[in-house]
Amino acid sequence: MRPALLGPGPLILVVGPSGAGKDTLIDGARAHLADRADIRFARRLVTRAPGAGEAHGTLTPDAFAAQRATFALHWDAHGLSYALGPEVVAWLAAGDTVVANGSRATLPAARQRFAMLQIVHVTAPPEVLAQRIAARGRETGGDVAARLARTPPLDAPPQFEIENVGTAAEGSAQLAAFIARTADECRAAART
Ligand SMILES: Nc1ncnc2c1ncn2[C@@H]1O[C@H](COP(=O)(O)OP(=O)(O)OP(=O)(O)O)[C@@H](O)[C@H]1O
Ligand SMILES: O=P(O)(O)OC[C@H]1O[C@H](OP(=O)(O)O)[C@H](O)[C@@H]1O
């Protein structure tokens, strides 16, 4: 028997190429939505120490493997392992909306796992991605090139697209509006 899908609250995965600005726009949207107790922002678990401005949790590869069965979702990319923790399962079960930075390559697996998955695709032109990754300074040389070369396709059209070429404040406001609209629509649908 297949396990029940995680929900009924919606999971909004923000995906797109490295350097597009996913974390930046998520941080900005979180500030816009600070008064919304029904909207949760997931903290990723990653087998990498946090860099400047990053707020993810860090696990060693051994600890990650040991906790794998408890994760709401997990995936590998860039030689690292990523996960959304068990608190995400509880938030969705309560009907809350959860927002997380996700992986394009893992969307087919995520669709098998969540009752209501909404995809936000954040993009920017290649030269902008390269400039932003270099300016961020977290990766160097070959790692920057490898990130730019990683272009898994989306498995289906996204529910919302942000071309993040304006200011971060503009992109954050667009993302916050989509998140609030999704949360409101899902709550209204649950009441009928
Ligand atoms: N609209 C914007 N204008 C200018 N700079 C931006 C904008 N959005 C993001 N940035 C900058 O681009 C860099 C990359 O952004 P960020 O780390 O949020 O991207 P990401 O998509 O989460 O990348 P990754 O998948 O590699 O973690 C950061 O230094 C960030 O400050
Ligand atoms: O290329 P795809 O499959 O979309 O995803 C790759 C993963 O790597 C990036 O994380 P980070 O730059 O390490 O924080 C993305 O946010 C995602 O989690």
JSON list of N, CA, C and O in Angstrom, two decimals, residues 15-50:
[
{"chain": "A", "resi": 15, "resn": "VAL", "atom": "N", "xyz": [11.95, 26.90, -6.81]},
{"chain": "A", "resi": 15, "resn": "VAL", "atom": "CA", "xyz": [13.03, 26.22, -7.53]},
{"chain": "A", "resi": 15, "resn": "VAL", "atom": "C", "xyz": [13.59, 27.13, -8.62]},
{"chain": "A", "resi": 15, "resn": "VAL", "atom": "O", "xyz": [12.98, 28.14, -8.98]},
{"chain": "A", "resi": 16, "resn": "GLY", "atom": "N", "xyz": [14.72, 26.71, -9.17]},
{"chain": "A", "resi": 16, "resn": "GLY", "atom": "CA", "xyz": [15.33, 27.47, -10.25]},
{"chain": "A", "resi": 16, "resn": "GLY", "atom": "C", "xyz": [16.83, 27.36, -10.17]},
{"chain": "A", "resi": 16, "resn": "GLY", "atom": "O", "xyz": [17.38, 26.81, -9.20]},
{"chain": "A", "resi": 17, "resn": "PRO", "atom": "N", "xyz": [17.53, 27.91, -11.15]},
{"chain": "A", "resi": 17, "resn": "PRO", "atom": "CA", "xyz": [18.98, 27.74, -11.21]},
{"chain": "A", "resi": 17, "resn": "PRO", "atom": "C", "xyz": [19.71, 28.40, -10.04]},
{"chain": "A", "resi": 17, "resn": "PRO", "atom": "O", "xyz": [19.22, 29.37, -9.46]},
{"chain": "A", "resi": 18, "resn": "SER", "atom": "N", "xyz": [20.85, 27.87, -9.74]},
{"chain": "A", "resi": 18, "resn": "SER", "atom": "CA", "xyz": [21.71, 28.44, -8.71]},
{"chain": "A", "resi": 18, "resn": "SER", "atom": "C", "xyz": [22.00, 29.91, -9.06]},
{"chain": "A", "resi": 18, "resn": "SER", "atom": "O", "xyz": [22.34, 30.23, -10.19]},
{"chain": "A", "resi": 19, "resn": "GLY", "atom": "N", "xyz": [21.85, 30.78, -8.07]},
{"chain": "A", "resi": 19, "resn": "GLY", "atom": "CA", "xyz": [22.12, 32.19, -8.28]},
{"chain": "A", "resi": 19, "resn": "GLY", "atom": "C", "xyz": [20.90, 33.00, -8.72]},
{"chain": "A", "resi": 19, "resn": "GLY", "atom": "O", "xyz": [20.96, 34.23, -8.80]},
{"chain": "A", "resi": 20, "resn": "ALA", "atom": "N", "xyz": [19.78, 32.33, -8.99]},
{"chain": "A", "resi": 20, "resn": "ALA", "atom": "CA", "xyz": [18.59, 33.06, -9.45]},
{"chain": "A", "resi": 20, "resn": "ALA", "atom": "C", "xyz": [18.04, 33.96, -8.35]},
{"chain": "A", "resi": 20, "resn": "ALA", "atom": "O", "xyz": [17.37, 34.97, -8.64]},
{"chain": "A", "resi": 21, "resn": "GLY", "atom": "N", "xyz": [18.28, 33.57, -7.09]},
{"chain": "A", "resi": 21, "resn": "GLY", "atom": "CA", "xyz": [17.81, 34.42, -5.98]},
{"chain": "A", "resi": 21, "resn": "GLY", "atom": "C", "xyz": [16.72, 33.77, -5.13]},
{"chain": "A", "resi": 21, "resn": "GLY", "atom": "O", "xyz": [15.99, 34.48, -4.43]},
{"chain": "A", "resi": 22, "resn": "LYS", "atom": "N", "xyz": [16.65, 32.45, -5.15]},
{"chain": "A", "resi": 22, "resn": "LYS", "atom": "CA", "xyz": [15.59, 31.76, -4.40]},
{"chain": "A", "resi": 22, "resn": "LYS", "atom": "C", "xyz": [15.63, 32.11, -2.91]},
{"chain": "A", "resi": 22, "resn": "LYS", "atom": "O", "xyz": [14.64, 32.51, -2.32]},
{"chain": "A", "resi": 23, "resn": "ASP", "atom": "N", "xyz": [16.81, 31.92, -2.30]},
{"chain": "A", "resi": 23, "resn": "ASP", "atom": "CA", "xyz": [16.92, 32.19, -0.85]},
{"chain": "A", "resi": 23, "resn": "ASP", "atom": "C", "xyz": [16.65, 33.66, -0.54]},
{"chain": "A", "resi": 23, "resn": "ASP", "atom": "O", "xyz": [16.01, 33.99, 0.46]},
{"chain": "A", "resi": 24, "resn": "THR", "atom": "N", "xyz": [17.12, 34.54, -1.40]},
{"chain": "A", "resi": 24, "resn": "THR", "atom": "CA", "xyz": [16.92, 35.98, -1.19]},
{"chain": "A", "resi": 24, "resn": "THR", "atom": "C", "xyz": [15.44, 36.33, -1.21]},
{"chain": "A", "resi": 24, "resn": "THR", "atom": "O", "xyz": [14.94, 37.06, -0.34]},
{"chain": "A", "resi": 25, "resn": "LEU", "atom": "N", "xyz": [14.73, 35.81, -2.20]},
{"chain": "A", "resi": 25, "resn": "LEU", "atom": "CA", "xyz": [13.30, 36.14, -2.32]},
{"chain": "A", "resi": 25, "resn": "LEU", "atom": "C", "xyz": [12.49, 35.46, -1.21]},
{"chain": "A", "resi": 25, "resn": "LEU", "atom": "O", "xyz": [11.52, 36.04, -0.70]},
{"chain": "A", "resi": 26, "resn": "ILE", "atom": "N", "xyz": [12.90, 34.26, -0.80]},
{"chain": "A", "resi": 26, "resn": "ILE", "atom": "CA", "xyz": [12.21, 33.58, 0.32]},
{"chain": "A", "resi": 26, "resn": "ILE", "atom": "C", "xyz": [12.39, 34.41, 1.59]},
{"chain": "A", "resi": 26, "resn": "ILE", "atom": "O", "xyz": [11.43, 34.64, 2.35]},
{"chain": "A", "resi": 27, "resn": "ASP", "atom": "N", "xyz": [13.60, 34.89, 1.83]},
{"chain": "A", "resi": 27, "resn": "ASP", "atom": "CA", "xyz": [13.84, 35.71, 3.03]},
{"chain": "A", "resi": 27, "resn": "ASP", "atom": "C", "xyz": [12.99, 36.98, 2.99]},
{"chain": "A", "resi": 27, "resn": "ASP", "atom": "O", "xyz": [12.41, 37.40, 4.00]},
{"chain": "A", "resi": 28, "resn": "GLY", "atom": "N", "xyz": [12.92, 37.61, 1.82]},
{"chain": "A", "resi": 28, "resn": "GLY", "atom": "CA", "xyz": [12.11, 38.82, 1.69]},
{"chain": "A", "resi": 28, "resn": "GLY", "atom": "C", "xyz": [10.63, 38.55, 1.89]},
{"chain": "A", "resi": 28, "resn": "GLY", "atom": "O", "xyz": [9.92, 39.31, 2.55]},
{"chain": "A", "resi": 29, "resn": "ALA", "atom": "N", "xyz": [10.16, 37.43, 1.32]},
{"chain": "A", "resi": 29, "resn": "ALA", "atom": "CA", "xyz": [8.73, 37.08, 1.46]},
{"chain": "A", "resi": 29, "resn": "ALA", "atom": "C", "xyz": [8.41, 36.78, 2.92]},
{"chain": "A", "resi": 29, "resn": "ALA", "atom": "O", "xyz": [7.33, 37.13, 3.41]},
{"chain": "A", "resi": 30, "resn": "ARG", "atom": "N", "xyz": [9.35, 36.16, 3.61]},
{"chain": "A", "resi": 30, "resn": "ARG", "atom": "CA", "xyz": [9.11, 35.84, 5.03]},
{"chain": "A", "resi": 30, "resn": "ARG", "atom": "C", "xyz": [8.86, 37.13, 5.82]},
{"chain": "A", "resi": 30, "resn": "ARG", "atom": "O", "xyz": [7.97, 37.19, 6.68]},
{"chain": "A", "resi": 31, "resn": "ALA", "atom": "N", "xyz": [9.61, 38.18, 5.52]},
{"chain": "A", "resi": 31, "resn": "ALA", "atom": "CA", "xyz": [9.42, 39.46, 6.22]},
{"chain": "A", "resi": 31, "resn": "ALA", "atom": "C", "xyz": [8.04, 40.04, 5.90]},
{"chain": "A", "resi": 31, "resn": "ALA", "atom": "O", "xyz": [7.35, 40.55, 6.80]},
{"chain": "A", "resi": 32, "resn": "HIS", "atom": "N", "xyz": [7.62, 39.94, 4.64]},
{"chain": "A", "resi": 32, "resn": "HIS", "atom": "CA", "xyz": [6.28, 40.43, 4.26]},
{"chain": "A", "resi": 32, "resn": "HIS", "atom": "C", "xyz": [5.18, 39.71, 5.03]},
{"chain": "A", "resi": 32, "resn": "HIS", "atom": "O", "xyz": [4.13, 40.28, 5.30]},
{"chain": "A", "resi": 33, "resn": "LEU", "atom": "N", "xyz": [5.40, 38.41, 5.30]},
{"chain": "A", "resi": 33, "resn": "LEU", "atom": "CA", "xyz": [4.34, 37.54, 5.82]},
{"chain": "A", "resi": 33, "resn": "LEU", "atom": "C", "xyz": [4.52, 37.23, 7.30]},
{"chain": "A", "resi": 33, "resn": "LEU", "atom": "O", "xyz": [3.95, 36.26, 7.80]},
{"chain": "A", "resi": 34, "resn": "ALA", "atom": "N", "xyz": [5.28, 38.07, 8.00]},
{"chain": "A", "resi": 34, "resn": "ALA", "atom": "CA", "xyz": [5.62, 37.80, 9.40]},
{"chain": "A", "resi": 34, "resn": "ALA", "atom": "C", "xyz": [4.38, 37.69, 10.28]},
{"chain": "A", "resi": 34, "resn": "ALA", "atom": "O", "xyz": [4.42, 37.01, 11.31]},
{"chain": "A", "resi": 35, "resn": "ASP", "atom": "N", "xyz": [3.28, 38.34, 9.89]},
{"chain": "A", "resi": 35, "resn": "ASP", "atom": "CA", "xyz": [2.07, 38.28, 10.73]},
{"chain": "A", "resi": 35, "resn": "ASP", "atom": "C", "xyz": [1.15, 37.12, 10.37]},
{"chain": "A", "resi": 35, "resn": "ASP", "atom": "O", "xyz": [0.05, 37.01, 10.93]},
{"chain": "A", "resi": 36, "resn": "ARG", "atom": "N", "xyz": [1.58, 36.25, 9.47]},
{"chain": "A", "resi": 36, "resn": "ARG", "atom": "CA", "xyz": [0.74, 35.11, 9.05]},
{"chain": "A", "resi": 36, "resn": "ARG", "atom": "C", "xyz": [1.21, 33.84, 9.75]},
{"chain": "A", "resi": 36, "resn": "ARG", "atom": "O", "xyz": [2.13, 33.15, 9.29]},
{"chain": "A", "resi": 37, "resn": "ALA", "atom": "N", "xyz": [0.52, 33.48, 10.85]},
{"chain": "A", "resi": 37, "resn": "ALA", "atom": "CA", "xyz": [0.91, 32.30, 11.62]},
{"chain": "A", "resi": 37, "resn": "ALA", "atom": "C", "xyz": [0.65, 31.01, 10.84]},
{"chain": "A", "resi": 37, "resn": "ALA", "atom": "O", "xyz": [1.21, 29.96, 11.17]},
{"chain": "A", "resi": 38, "resn": "ASP", "atom": "N", "xyz": [-0.19, 31.09, 9.80]},
{"chain": "A", "resi": 38, "resn": "ASP", "atom": "CA", "xyz": [-0.52, 29.88, 9.02]},
{"chain": "A", "resi": 38, "resn": "ASP", "atom": "C", "xyz": [0.46, 29.65, 7.87]},
{"chain": "A", "resi": 38, "resn": "ASP", "atom": "O", "xyz": [0.28, 28.70, 7.11]},
{"chain": "A", "resi": 39, "resn": "ILE", "atom": "N", "xyz": [1.48, 30.51, 7.74]},
{"chain": "A", "resi": 39, "resn": "ILE", "atom": "CA", "xyz": [2.47, 30.35, 6.67]},
{"chain": "A", "resi": 39, "resn": "ILE", "atom": "C", "xyz": [3.84, 30.11, 7.31]},
{"chain": "A", "resi": 39, "resn": "ILE", "atom": "O", "xyz": [4.34, 30.95, 8.06]},
{"chain": "A", "resi": 40, "resn": "ARG", "atom": "N", "xyz": [4.40, 28.95, 7.02]},
{"chain": "A", "resi": 40, "resn": "ARG", "atom": "CA", "xyz": [5.66, 28.53, 7.65]},
{"chain": "A", "resi": 40, "resn": "ARG", "atom": "C", "xyz": [6.78, 28.49, 6.62]},
{"chain": "A", "resi": 40, "resn": "ARG", "atom": "O", "xyz": [6.55, 28.08, 5.47]},
{"chain": "A", "resi": 41, "resn": "PHE", "atom": "N", "xyz": [7.95, 28.86, 7.04]},
{"chain": "A", "resi": 41, "resn": "PHE", "atom": "CA", "xyz": [9.12, 28.81, 6.15]},
{"chain": "A", "resi": 41, "resn": "PHE", "atom": "C", "xyz": [10.05, 27.72, 6.66]},
{"chain": "A", "resi": 41, "resn": "PHE", "atom": "O", "xyz": [10.55, 27.78, 7.79]},
{"chain": "A", "resi": 42, "resn": "ALA", "atom": "N", "xyz": [10.26, 26.70, 5.83]},
{"chain": "A", "resi": 42, "resn": "ALA", "atom": "CA", "xyz": [11.05, 25.54, 6.25]},
{"chain": "A", "resi": 42, "resn": "ALA", "atom": "C", "xyz": [12.54, 25.87, 6.25]},
{"chain": "A", "resi": 42, "resn": "ALA", "atom": "O", "xyz": [13.03, 26.57, 5.37]},
{"chain": "A", "resi": 43, "resn": "ARG", "atom": "N", "xyz": [13.21, 25.35, 7.26]},
{"chain": "A", "resi": 43, "resn": "ARG", "atom": "CA", "xyz": [14.66, 25.49, 7.32]},
{"chain": "A", "resi": 43, "resn": "ARG", "atom": "C", "xyz": [15.25, 24.20, 6.76]},
{"chain": "A", "resi": 43, "resn": "ARG", "atom": "O", "xyz": [14.98, 23.11, 7.27]},
{"chain": "A", "resi": 44, "resn": "ARG", "atom": "N", "xyz": [16.03, 24.30, 5.68]},
{"chain": "A", "resi": 44, "resn": "ARG", "atom": "CA", "xyz": [16.60, 23.09, 5.08]},
{"chain": "A", "resi": 44, "resn": "ARG", "atom": "C", "xyz": [17.70, 22.52, 5.96]},
{"chain": "A", "resi": 44, "resn": "ARG", "atom": "O", "xyz": [18.39, 23.27, 6.66]},
{"chain": "A", "resi": 45, "resn": "LEU", "atom": "N", "xyz": [17.87, 21.23, 5.86]},
{"chain": "A", "resi": 45, "resn": "LEU", "atom": "CA", "xyz": [19.02, 20.57, 6.45]},
{"chain": "A", "resi": 45, "resn": "LEU", "atom": "C", "xyz": [19.97, 20.22, 5.31]},
{"chain": "A", "resi": 45, "resn": "LEU", "atom": "O", "xyz": [19.53, 19.65, 4.30]},
{"chain": "A", "resi": 46, "resn": "VAL", "atom": "N", "xyz": [21.24, 20.60, 5.42]},
{"chain": "A", "resi": 46, "resn": "VAL", "atom": "CA", "xyz": [22.20, 20.41, 4.33]},
{"chain": "A", "resi": 46, "resn": "VAL", "atom": "C", "xyz": [23.50, 19.88, 4.91]},
{"chain": "A", "resi": 46, "resn": "VAL", "atom": "O", "xyz": [23.89, 20.25, 6.02]},
{"chain": "A", "resi": 47, "resn": "THR", "atom": "N", "xyz": [24.18, 19.02, 4.15]},
{"chain": "A", "resi": 47, "resn": "THR", "atom": "CA", "xyz": [25.48, 18.52, 4.60]},
{"chain": "A", "resi": 47, "resn": "THR", "atom": "C", "xyz": [26.58, 19.52, 4.24]},
{"chain": "A", "resi": 47, "resn": "THR", "atom": "O", "xyz": [27.64, 19.15, 3.73]},
{"chain": "A", "resi": 48, "resn": "ARG", "atom": "N", "xyz": [26.31, 20.80, 4.50]},
{"chain": "A", "resi": 48, "resn": "ARG", "atom": "CA", "xyz": [27.29, 21.89, 4.26]},
{"chain": "A", "resi": 48, "resn": "ARG", "atom": "C", "xyz": [27.15, 22.89, 5.39]},
{"chain": "A", "resi": 48, "resn": "ARG", "atom": "O", "xyz": [26.03, 23.18, 5.82]},
{"chain": "A", "resi": 49, "resn": "ALA", "atom": "N", "xyz": [28.27, 23.42, 5.88]},
{"chain": "A", "resi": 49, "resn": "ALA", "atom": "CA", "xyz": [28.21, 24.45, 6.91]},
{"chain": "A", "resi": 49, "resn": "ALA", "atom": "C", "xyz": [27.55, 25.69, 6.32]},
{"chain": "A", "resi": 49, "resn": "ALA", "atom": "O", "xyz": [27.76, 25.99, 5.14]},
{"chain": "A", "resi": 50, "resn": "PRO", "atom": "N", "xyz": [26.73, 26.42, 7.09]},
{"chain": "A", "resi": 50, "resn": "PRO", "atom": "CA", "xyz": [26.09, 27.62, 6.55]},
{"chain": "A", "resi": 50, "resn": "PRO", "atom": "C", "xyz": [27.12, 28.68, 6.17]},
{"chain": "A", "resi": 50, "resn": "PRO", "atom": "O", "xyz": [28.08, 28.91, 6.89]}
]
